[in-house]
Coordinates of N, CA and C and ligand atoms in Angstrom, one line a residue:
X243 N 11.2 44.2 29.6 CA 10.3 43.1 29.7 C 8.9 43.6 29.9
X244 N 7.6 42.7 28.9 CA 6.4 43.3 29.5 C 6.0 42.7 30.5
X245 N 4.7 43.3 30.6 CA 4.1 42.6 31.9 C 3.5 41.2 31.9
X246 N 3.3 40.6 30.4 CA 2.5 39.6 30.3 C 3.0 38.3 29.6
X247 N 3.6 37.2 29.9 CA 4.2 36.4 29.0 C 2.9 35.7 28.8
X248 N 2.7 35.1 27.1 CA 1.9 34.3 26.5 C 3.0 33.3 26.1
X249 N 2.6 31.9 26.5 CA 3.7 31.2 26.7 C 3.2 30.0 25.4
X250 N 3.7 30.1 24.9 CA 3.6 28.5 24.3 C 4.4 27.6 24.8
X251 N 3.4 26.4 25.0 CA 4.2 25.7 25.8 C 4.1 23.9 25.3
X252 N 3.8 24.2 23.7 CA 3.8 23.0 23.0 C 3.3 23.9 22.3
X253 N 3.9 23.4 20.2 CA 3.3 23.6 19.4 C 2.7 22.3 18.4
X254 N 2.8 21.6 19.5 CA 1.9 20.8 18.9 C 0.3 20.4 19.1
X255 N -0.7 20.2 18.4 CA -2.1 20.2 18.1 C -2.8 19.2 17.5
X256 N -4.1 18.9 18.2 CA -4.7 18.0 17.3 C -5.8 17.9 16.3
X257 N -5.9 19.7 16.4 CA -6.2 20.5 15.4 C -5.6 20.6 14.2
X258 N -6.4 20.9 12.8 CA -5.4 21.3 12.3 C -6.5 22.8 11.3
X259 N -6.3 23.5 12.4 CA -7.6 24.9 11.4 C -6.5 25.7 10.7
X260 N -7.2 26.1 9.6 CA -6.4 26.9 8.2 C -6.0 27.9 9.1
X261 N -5.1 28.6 8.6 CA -4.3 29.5 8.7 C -4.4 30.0 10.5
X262 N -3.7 28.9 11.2 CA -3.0 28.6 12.4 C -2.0 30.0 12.6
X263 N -2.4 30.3 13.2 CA -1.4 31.7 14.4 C 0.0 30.6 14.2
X264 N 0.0 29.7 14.6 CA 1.1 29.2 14.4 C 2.1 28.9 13.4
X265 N 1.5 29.2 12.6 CA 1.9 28.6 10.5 C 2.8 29.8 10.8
X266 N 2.4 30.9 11.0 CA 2.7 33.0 11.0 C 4.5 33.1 11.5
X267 N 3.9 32.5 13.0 CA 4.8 33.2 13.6 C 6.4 32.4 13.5
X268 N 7.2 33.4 13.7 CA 9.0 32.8 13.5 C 9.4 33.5 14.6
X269 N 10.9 32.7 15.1 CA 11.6 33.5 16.1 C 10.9 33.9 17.4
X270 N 9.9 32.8 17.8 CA 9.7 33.3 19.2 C 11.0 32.9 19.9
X271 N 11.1 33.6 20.9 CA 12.3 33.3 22.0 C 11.9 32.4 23.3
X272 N 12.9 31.6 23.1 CA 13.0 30.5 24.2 C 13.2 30.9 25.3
X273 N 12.8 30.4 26.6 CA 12.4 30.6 27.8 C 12.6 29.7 29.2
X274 N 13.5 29.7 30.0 CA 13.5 28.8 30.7 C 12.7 29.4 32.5
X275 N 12.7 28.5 33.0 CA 11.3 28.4 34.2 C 11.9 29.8 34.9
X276 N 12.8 29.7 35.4 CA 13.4 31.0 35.8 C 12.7 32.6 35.1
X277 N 12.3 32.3 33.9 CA 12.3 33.6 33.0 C 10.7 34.6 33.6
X278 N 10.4 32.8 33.7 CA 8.7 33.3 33.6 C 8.5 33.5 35.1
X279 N 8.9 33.3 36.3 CA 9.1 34.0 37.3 C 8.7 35.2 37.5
X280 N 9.5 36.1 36.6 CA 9.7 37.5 36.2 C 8.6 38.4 35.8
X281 N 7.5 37.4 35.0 CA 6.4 37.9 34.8 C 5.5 38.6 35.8
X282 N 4.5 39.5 35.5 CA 2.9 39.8 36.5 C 2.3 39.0 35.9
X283 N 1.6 38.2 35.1 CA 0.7 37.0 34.5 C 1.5 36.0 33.4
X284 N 0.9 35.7 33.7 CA 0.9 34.2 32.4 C -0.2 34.1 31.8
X285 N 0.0 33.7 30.4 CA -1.5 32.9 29.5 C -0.7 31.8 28.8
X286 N -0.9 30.5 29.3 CA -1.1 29.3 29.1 C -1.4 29.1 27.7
X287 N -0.5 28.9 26.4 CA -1.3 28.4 25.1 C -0.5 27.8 24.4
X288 N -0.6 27.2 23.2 CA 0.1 26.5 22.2 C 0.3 26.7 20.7
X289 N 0.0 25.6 20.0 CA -0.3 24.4 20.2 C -1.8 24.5 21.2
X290 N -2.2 23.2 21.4 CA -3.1 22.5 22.6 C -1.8 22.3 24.0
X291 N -2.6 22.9 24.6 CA -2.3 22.9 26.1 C -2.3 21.4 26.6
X292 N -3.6 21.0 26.6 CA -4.0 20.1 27.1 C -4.0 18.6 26.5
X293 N -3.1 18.7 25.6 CA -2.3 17.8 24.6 C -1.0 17.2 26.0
X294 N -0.6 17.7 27.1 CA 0.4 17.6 27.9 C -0.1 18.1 29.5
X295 N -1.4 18.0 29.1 CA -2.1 18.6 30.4 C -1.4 18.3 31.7
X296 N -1.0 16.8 32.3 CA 0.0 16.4 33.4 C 1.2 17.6 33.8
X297 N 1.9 17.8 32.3 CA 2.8 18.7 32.6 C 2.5 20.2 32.7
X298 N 1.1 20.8 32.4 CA 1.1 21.8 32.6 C 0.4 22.3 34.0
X299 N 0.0 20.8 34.3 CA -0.9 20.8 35.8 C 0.8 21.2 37.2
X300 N 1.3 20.6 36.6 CA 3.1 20.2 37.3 C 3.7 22.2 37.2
X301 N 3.4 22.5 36.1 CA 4.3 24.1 35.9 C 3.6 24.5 36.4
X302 N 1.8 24.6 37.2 CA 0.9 26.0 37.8 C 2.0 25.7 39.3
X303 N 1.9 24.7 39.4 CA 1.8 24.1 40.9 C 3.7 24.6 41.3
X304 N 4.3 24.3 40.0 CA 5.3 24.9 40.5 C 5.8 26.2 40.6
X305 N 5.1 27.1 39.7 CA 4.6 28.7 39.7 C 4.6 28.7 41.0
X306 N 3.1 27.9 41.6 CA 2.7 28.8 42.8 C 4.1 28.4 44.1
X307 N 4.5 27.1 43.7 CA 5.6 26.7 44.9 C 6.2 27.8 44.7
X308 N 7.2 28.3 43.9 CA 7.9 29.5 43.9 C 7.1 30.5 44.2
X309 N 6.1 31.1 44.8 CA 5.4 32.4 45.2 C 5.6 33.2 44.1
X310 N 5.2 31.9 42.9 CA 4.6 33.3 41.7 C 3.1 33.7 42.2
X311 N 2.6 35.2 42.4 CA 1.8 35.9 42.6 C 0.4 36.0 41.8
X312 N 0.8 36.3 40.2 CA 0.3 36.7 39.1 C -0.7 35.6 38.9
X313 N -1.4 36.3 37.7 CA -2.5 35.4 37.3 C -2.2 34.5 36.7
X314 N -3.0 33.4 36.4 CA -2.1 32.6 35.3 C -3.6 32.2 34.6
X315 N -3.5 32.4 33.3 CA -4.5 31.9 32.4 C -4.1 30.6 31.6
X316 N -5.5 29.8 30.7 CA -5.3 28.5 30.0 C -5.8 29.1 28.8
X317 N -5.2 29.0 27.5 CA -5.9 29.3 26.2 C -6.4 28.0 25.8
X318 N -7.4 27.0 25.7 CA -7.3 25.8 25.2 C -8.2 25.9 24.1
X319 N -8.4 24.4 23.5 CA -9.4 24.6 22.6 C -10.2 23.1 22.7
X320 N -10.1 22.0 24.3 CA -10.7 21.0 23.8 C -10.6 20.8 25.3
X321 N -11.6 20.2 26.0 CA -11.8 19.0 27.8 C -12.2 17.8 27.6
X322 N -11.6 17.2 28.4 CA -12.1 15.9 28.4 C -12.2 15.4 29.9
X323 N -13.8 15.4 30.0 CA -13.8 15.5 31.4 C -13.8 14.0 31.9
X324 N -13.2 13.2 31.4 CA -12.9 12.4 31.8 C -11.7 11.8 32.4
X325 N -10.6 12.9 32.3 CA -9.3 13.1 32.2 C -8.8 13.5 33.5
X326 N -8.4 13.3 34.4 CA -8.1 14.0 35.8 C -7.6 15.3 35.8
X327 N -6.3 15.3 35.1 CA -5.0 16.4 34.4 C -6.1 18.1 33.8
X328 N -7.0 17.2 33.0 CA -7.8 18.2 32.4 C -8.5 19.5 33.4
X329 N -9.1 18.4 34.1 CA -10.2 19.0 35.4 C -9.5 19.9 36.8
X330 N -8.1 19.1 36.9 CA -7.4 19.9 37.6 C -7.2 21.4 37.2
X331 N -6.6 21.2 36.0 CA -6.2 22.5 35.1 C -7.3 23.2 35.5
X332 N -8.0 23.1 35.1 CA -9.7 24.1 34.9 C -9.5 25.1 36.4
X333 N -9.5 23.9 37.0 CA -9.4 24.5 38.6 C -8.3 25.2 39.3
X334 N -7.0 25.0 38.8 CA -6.1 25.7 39.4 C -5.6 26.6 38.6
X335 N -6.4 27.2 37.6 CA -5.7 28.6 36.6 C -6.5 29.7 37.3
X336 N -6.6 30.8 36.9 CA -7.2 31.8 37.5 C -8.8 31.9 36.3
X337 N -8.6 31.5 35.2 CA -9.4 31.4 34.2 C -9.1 30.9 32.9
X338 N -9.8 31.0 32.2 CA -9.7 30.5 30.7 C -10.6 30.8 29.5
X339 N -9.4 30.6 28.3 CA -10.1 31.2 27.3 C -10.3 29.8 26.4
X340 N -11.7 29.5 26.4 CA -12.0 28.4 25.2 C -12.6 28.9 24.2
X341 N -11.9 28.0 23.0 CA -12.5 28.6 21.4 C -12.9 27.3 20.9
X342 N -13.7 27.3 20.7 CA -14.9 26.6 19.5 C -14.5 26.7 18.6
X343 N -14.1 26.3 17.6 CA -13.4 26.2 16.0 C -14.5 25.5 15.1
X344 N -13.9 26.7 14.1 CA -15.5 26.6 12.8 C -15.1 24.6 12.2
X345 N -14.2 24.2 12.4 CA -14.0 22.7 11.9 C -14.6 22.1 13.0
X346 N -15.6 22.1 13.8 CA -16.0 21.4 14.2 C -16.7 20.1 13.9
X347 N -16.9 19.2 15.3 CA -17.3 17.7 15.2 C -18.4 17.7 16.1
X348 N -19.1 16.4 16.3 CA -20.0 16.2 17.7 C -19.1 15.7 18.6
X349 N -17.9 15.8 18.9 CA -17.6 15.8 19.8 C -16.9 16.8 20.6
X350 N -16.8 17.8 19.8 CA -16.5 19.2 19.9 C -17.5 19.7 20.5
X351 N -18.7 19.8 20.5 CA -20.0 19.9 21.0 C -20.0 19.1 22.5
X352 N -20.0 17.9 22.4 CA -20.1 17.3 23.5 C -19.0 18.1 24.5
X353 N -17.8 18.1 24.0 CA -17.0 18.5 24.9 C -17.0 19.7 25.5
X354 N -17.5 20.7 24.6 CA -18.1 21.9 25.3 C -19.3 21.9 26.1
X355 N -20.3 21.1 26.2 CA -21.4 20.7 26.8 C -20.4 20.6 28.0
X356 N -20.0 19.4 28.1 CA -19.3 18.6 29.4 C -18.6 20.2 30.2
X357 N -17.7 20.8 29.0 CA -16.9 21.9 29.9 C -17.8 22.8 30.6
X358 N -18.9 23.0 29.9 CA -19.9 24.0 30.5 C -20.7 23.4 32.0
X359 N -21.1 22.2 32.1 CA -21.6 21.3 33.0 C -20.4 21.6 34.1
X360 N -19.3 20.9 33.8 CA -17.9 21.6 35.0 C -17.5 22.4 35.4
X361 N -18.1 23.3 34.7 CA -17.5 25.0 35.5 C -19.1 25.0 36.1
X362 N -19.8 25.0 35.6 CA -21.1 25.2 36.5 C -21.1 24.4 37.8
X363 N -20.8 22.9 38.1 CA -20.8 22.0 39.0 C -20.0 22.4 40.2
X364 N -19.0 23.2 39.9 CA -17.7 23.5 40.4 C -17.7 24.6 41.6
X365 N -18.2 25.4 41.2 CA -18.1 26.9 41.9 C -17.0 27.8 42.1
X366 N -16.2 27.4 41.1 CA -15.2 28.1 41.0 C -15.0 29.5 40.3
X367 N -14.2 30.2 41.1 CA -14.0 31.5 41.1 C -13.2 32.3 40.0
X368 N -13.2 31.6 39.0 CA -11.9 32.4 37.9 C -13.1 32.6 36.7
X369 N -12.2 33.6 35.8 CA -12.9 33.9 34.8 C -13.0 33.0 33.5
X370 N -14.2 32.7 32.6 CA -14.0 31.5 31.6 C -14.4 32.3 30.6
X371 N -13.8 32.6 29.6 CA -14.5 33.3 28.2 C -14.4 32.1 27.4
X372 N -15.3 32.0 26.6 CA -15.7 31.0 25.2 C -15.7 32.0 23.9
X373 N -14.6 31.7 23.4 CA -15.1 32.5 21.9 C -15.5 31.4 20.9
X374 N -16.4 31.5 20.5 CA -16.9 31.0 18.9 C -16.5 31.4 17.8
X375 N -16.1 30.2 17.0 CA -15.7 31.0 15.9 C -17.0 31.8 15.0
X376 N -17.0 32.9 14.2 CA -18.2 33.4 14.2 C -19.1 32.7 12.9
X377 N -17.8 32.0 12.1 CA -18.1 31.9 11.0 C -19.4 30.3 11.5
X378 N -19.1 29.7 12.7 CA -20.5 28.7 13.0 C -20.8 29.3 14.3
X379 N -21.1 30.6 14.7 CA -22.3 30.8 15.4 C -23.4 30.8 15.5
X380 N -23.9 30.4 14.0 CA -25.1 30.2 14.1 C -25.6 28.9 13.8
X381 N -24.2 28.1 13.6 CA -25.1 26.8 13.1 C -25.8 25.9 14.2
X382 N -24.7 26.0 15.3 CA -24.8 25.4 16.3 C -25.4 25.7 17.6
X383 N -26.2 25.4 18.5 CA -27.1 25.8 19.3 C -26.3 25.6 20.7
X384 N -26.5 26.8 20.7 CA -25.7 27.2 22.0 C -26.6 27.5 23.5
X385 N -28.2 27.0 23.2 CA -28.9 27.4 24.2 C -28.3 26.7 25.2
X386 N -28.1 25.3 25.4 CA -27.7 25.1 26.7 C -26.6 25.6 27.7
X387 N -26.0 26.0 26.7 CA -24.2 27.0 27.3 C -24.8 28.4 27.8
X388 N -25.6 29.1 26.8 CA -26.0 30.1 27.4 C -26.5 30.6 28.6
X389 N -27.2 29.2 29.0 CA -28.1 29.1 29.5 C -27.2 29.0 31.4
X390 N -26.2 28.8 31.0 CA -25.7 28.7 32.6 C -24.7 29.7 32.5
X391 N -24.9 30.5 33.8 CA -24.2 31.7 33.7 C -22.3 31.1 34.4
X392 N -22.0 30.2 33.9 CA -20.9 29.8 34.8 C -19.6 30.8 33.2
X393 N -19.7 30.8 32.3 CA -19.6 30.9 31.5 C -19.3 32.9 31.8
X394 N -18.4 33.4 31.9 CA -18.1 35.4 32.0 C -18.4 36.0 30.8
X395 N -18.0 35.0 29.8 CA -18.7 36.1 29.0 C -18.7 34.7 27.5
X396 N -19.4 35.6 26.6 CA -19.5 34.4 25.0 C -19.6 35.5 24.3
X397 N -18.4 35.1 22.9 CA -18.2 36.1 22.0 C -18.0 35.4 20.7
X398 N -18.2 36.1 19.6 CA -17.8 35.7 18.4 C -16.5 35.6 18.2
X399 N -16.0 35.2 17.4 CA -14.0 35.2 17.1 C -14.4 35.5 15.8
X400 N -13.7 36.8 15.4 CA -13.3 36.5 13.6 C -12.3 36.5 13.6
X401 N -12.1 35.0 12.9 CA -10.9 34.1 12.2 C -9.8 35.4 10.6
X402 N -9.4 35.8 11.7 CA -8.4 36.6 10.4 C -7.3 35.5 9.7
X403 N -7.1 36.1 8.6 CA -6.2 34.7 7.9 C -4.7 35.4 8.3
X404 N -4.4 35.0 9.3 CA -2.5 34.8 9.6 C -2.6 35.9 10.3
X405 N -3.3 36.6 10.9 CA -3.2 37.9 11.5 C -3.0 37.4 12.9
X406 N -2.3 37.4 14.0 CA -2.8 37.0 15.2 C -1.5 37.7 16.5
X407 N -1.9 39.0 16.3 CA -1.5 39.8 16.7 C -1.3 39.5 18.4
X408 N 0.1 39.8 18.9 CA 0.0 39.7 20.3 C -0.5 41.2 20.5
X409 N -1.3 40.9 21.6 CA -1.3 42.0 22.6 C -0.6 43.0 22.9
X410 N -0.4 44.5 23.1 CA 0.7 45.3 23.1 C 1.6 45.3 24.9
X411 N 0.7 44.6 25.7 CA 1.3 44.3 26.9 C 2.1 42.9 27.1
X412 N 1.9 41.8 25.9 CA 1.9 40.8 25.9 C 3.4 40.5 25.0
X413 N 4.4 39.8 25.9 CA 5.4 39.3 25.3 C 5.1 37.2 24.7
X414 N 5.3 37.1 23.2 CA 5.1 35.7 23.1 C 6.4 35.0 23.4
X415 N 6.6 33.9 23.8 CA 7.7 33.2 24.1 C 7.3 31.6 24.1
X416 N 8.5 30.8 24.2 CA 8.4 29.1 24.0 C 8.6 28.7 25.4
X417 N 8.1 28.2 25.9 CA 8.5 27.6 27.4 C 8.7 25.9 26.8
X418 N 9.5 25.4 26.5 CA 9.3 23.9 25.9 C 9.5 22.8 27.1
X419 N 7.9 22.6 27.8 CA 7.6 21.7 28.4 C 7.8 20.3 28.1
X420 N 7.6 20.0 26.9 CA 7.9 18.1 26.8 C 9.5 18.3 27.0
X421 N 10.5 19.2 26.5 CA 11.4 18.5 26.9 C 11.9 18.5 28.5
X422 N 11.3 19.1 29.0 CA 11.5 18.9 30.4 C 11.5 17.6 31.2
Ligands
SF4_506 S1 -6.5 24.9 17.8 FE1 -5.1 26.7 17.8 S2 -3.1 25.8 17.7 FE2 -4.5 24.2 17.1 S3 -4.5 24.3 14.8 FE3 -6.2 25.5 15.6 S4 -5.5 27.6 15.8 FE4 -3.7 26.2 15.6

């Protein structure tokens, strides 16, 4: 077993960007709550996480009831800070990775505005990476994101077509949350 399960935990999205990590991959192995115990971290991803956010606010909480230890990360790709489930999330992962997608909208914008305003307001202690996709790094003006350091780090993403390699520490697996 590695050290790191990357859990999908819905593959469903309300995205739909070309050549999806998800379109690629076959035969991930199914996983019941018990499994992920076993892990030293978690990374939280999908699909959209936060497409089920209630139920994945319900699995940190039950992680930590069991004296899981490890880190637990969010891969998302969208907040809505108007959403309780959402805000909680933010707050009880250890950090998160948000990506910007070159299909962007204004409200994609807005919502990273908002996300950036809430980690700033917050004072919370986890780590938050934002990757951009690189191919609209420059369209879109990122002064005001930059501009608060709540944000650990901002990077470009290049969008490989189907390439979406796990990590060599990182086991992918299905944790299937809705049917729970
Ligand atoms: S946001 Fe992620 S899961 Fe959703 S379509 Fe895009 S690449 Fe796929």
């Amino acid at each position: 077993m590695k050290k790191t399960a990357r859990v999908i935990v819905t593959y469903r999205c309300d995205r739909e960007c070309e050549n999806c990590c998800n379109e690629h991959i076959r035969n991930v192995p199914e996983v019941q709550f018990e499994d992920l115990l076993e892990y030293d971290e978690i990374v939280i991803t999908g699909g959209e996480p936060m497409l089920i956010a209630p139920r994945v606010v319900e699995l940190v909480h039950r992680l930590r009831d069991r004296r899981f230890r490890g880190m637990i990360w969010l891969y998302t790709a969208t907040f809505n800070a108007d959403h309780w489930a959402h805000k909680m999330l933010i707050r009880d992962v250890d950090g998160i990775t948000y990506t910007f997608h070159a299909d962007y909208t204004n409200r994609d914008i807005s919502r990273l505005k908002d996300l950036t305003e809430f980690l700033n307001s917050g004072g919370f202690p986890g780590s938050y990476r934002l990757m951009v996709d690189s191919r609209v790094m420059r369209d879109i003006s990122l002064q005001d994101i930059k501009g608060i350091r709540k944000w650990t780090d901002i990077k470009g993403l290049v969008w490989k077509d189907g390439a979406c390699p796990v990590p060599e520490h990182e086991e992918l697996v299905f944790y299937d949350l809705e049917r729970e």
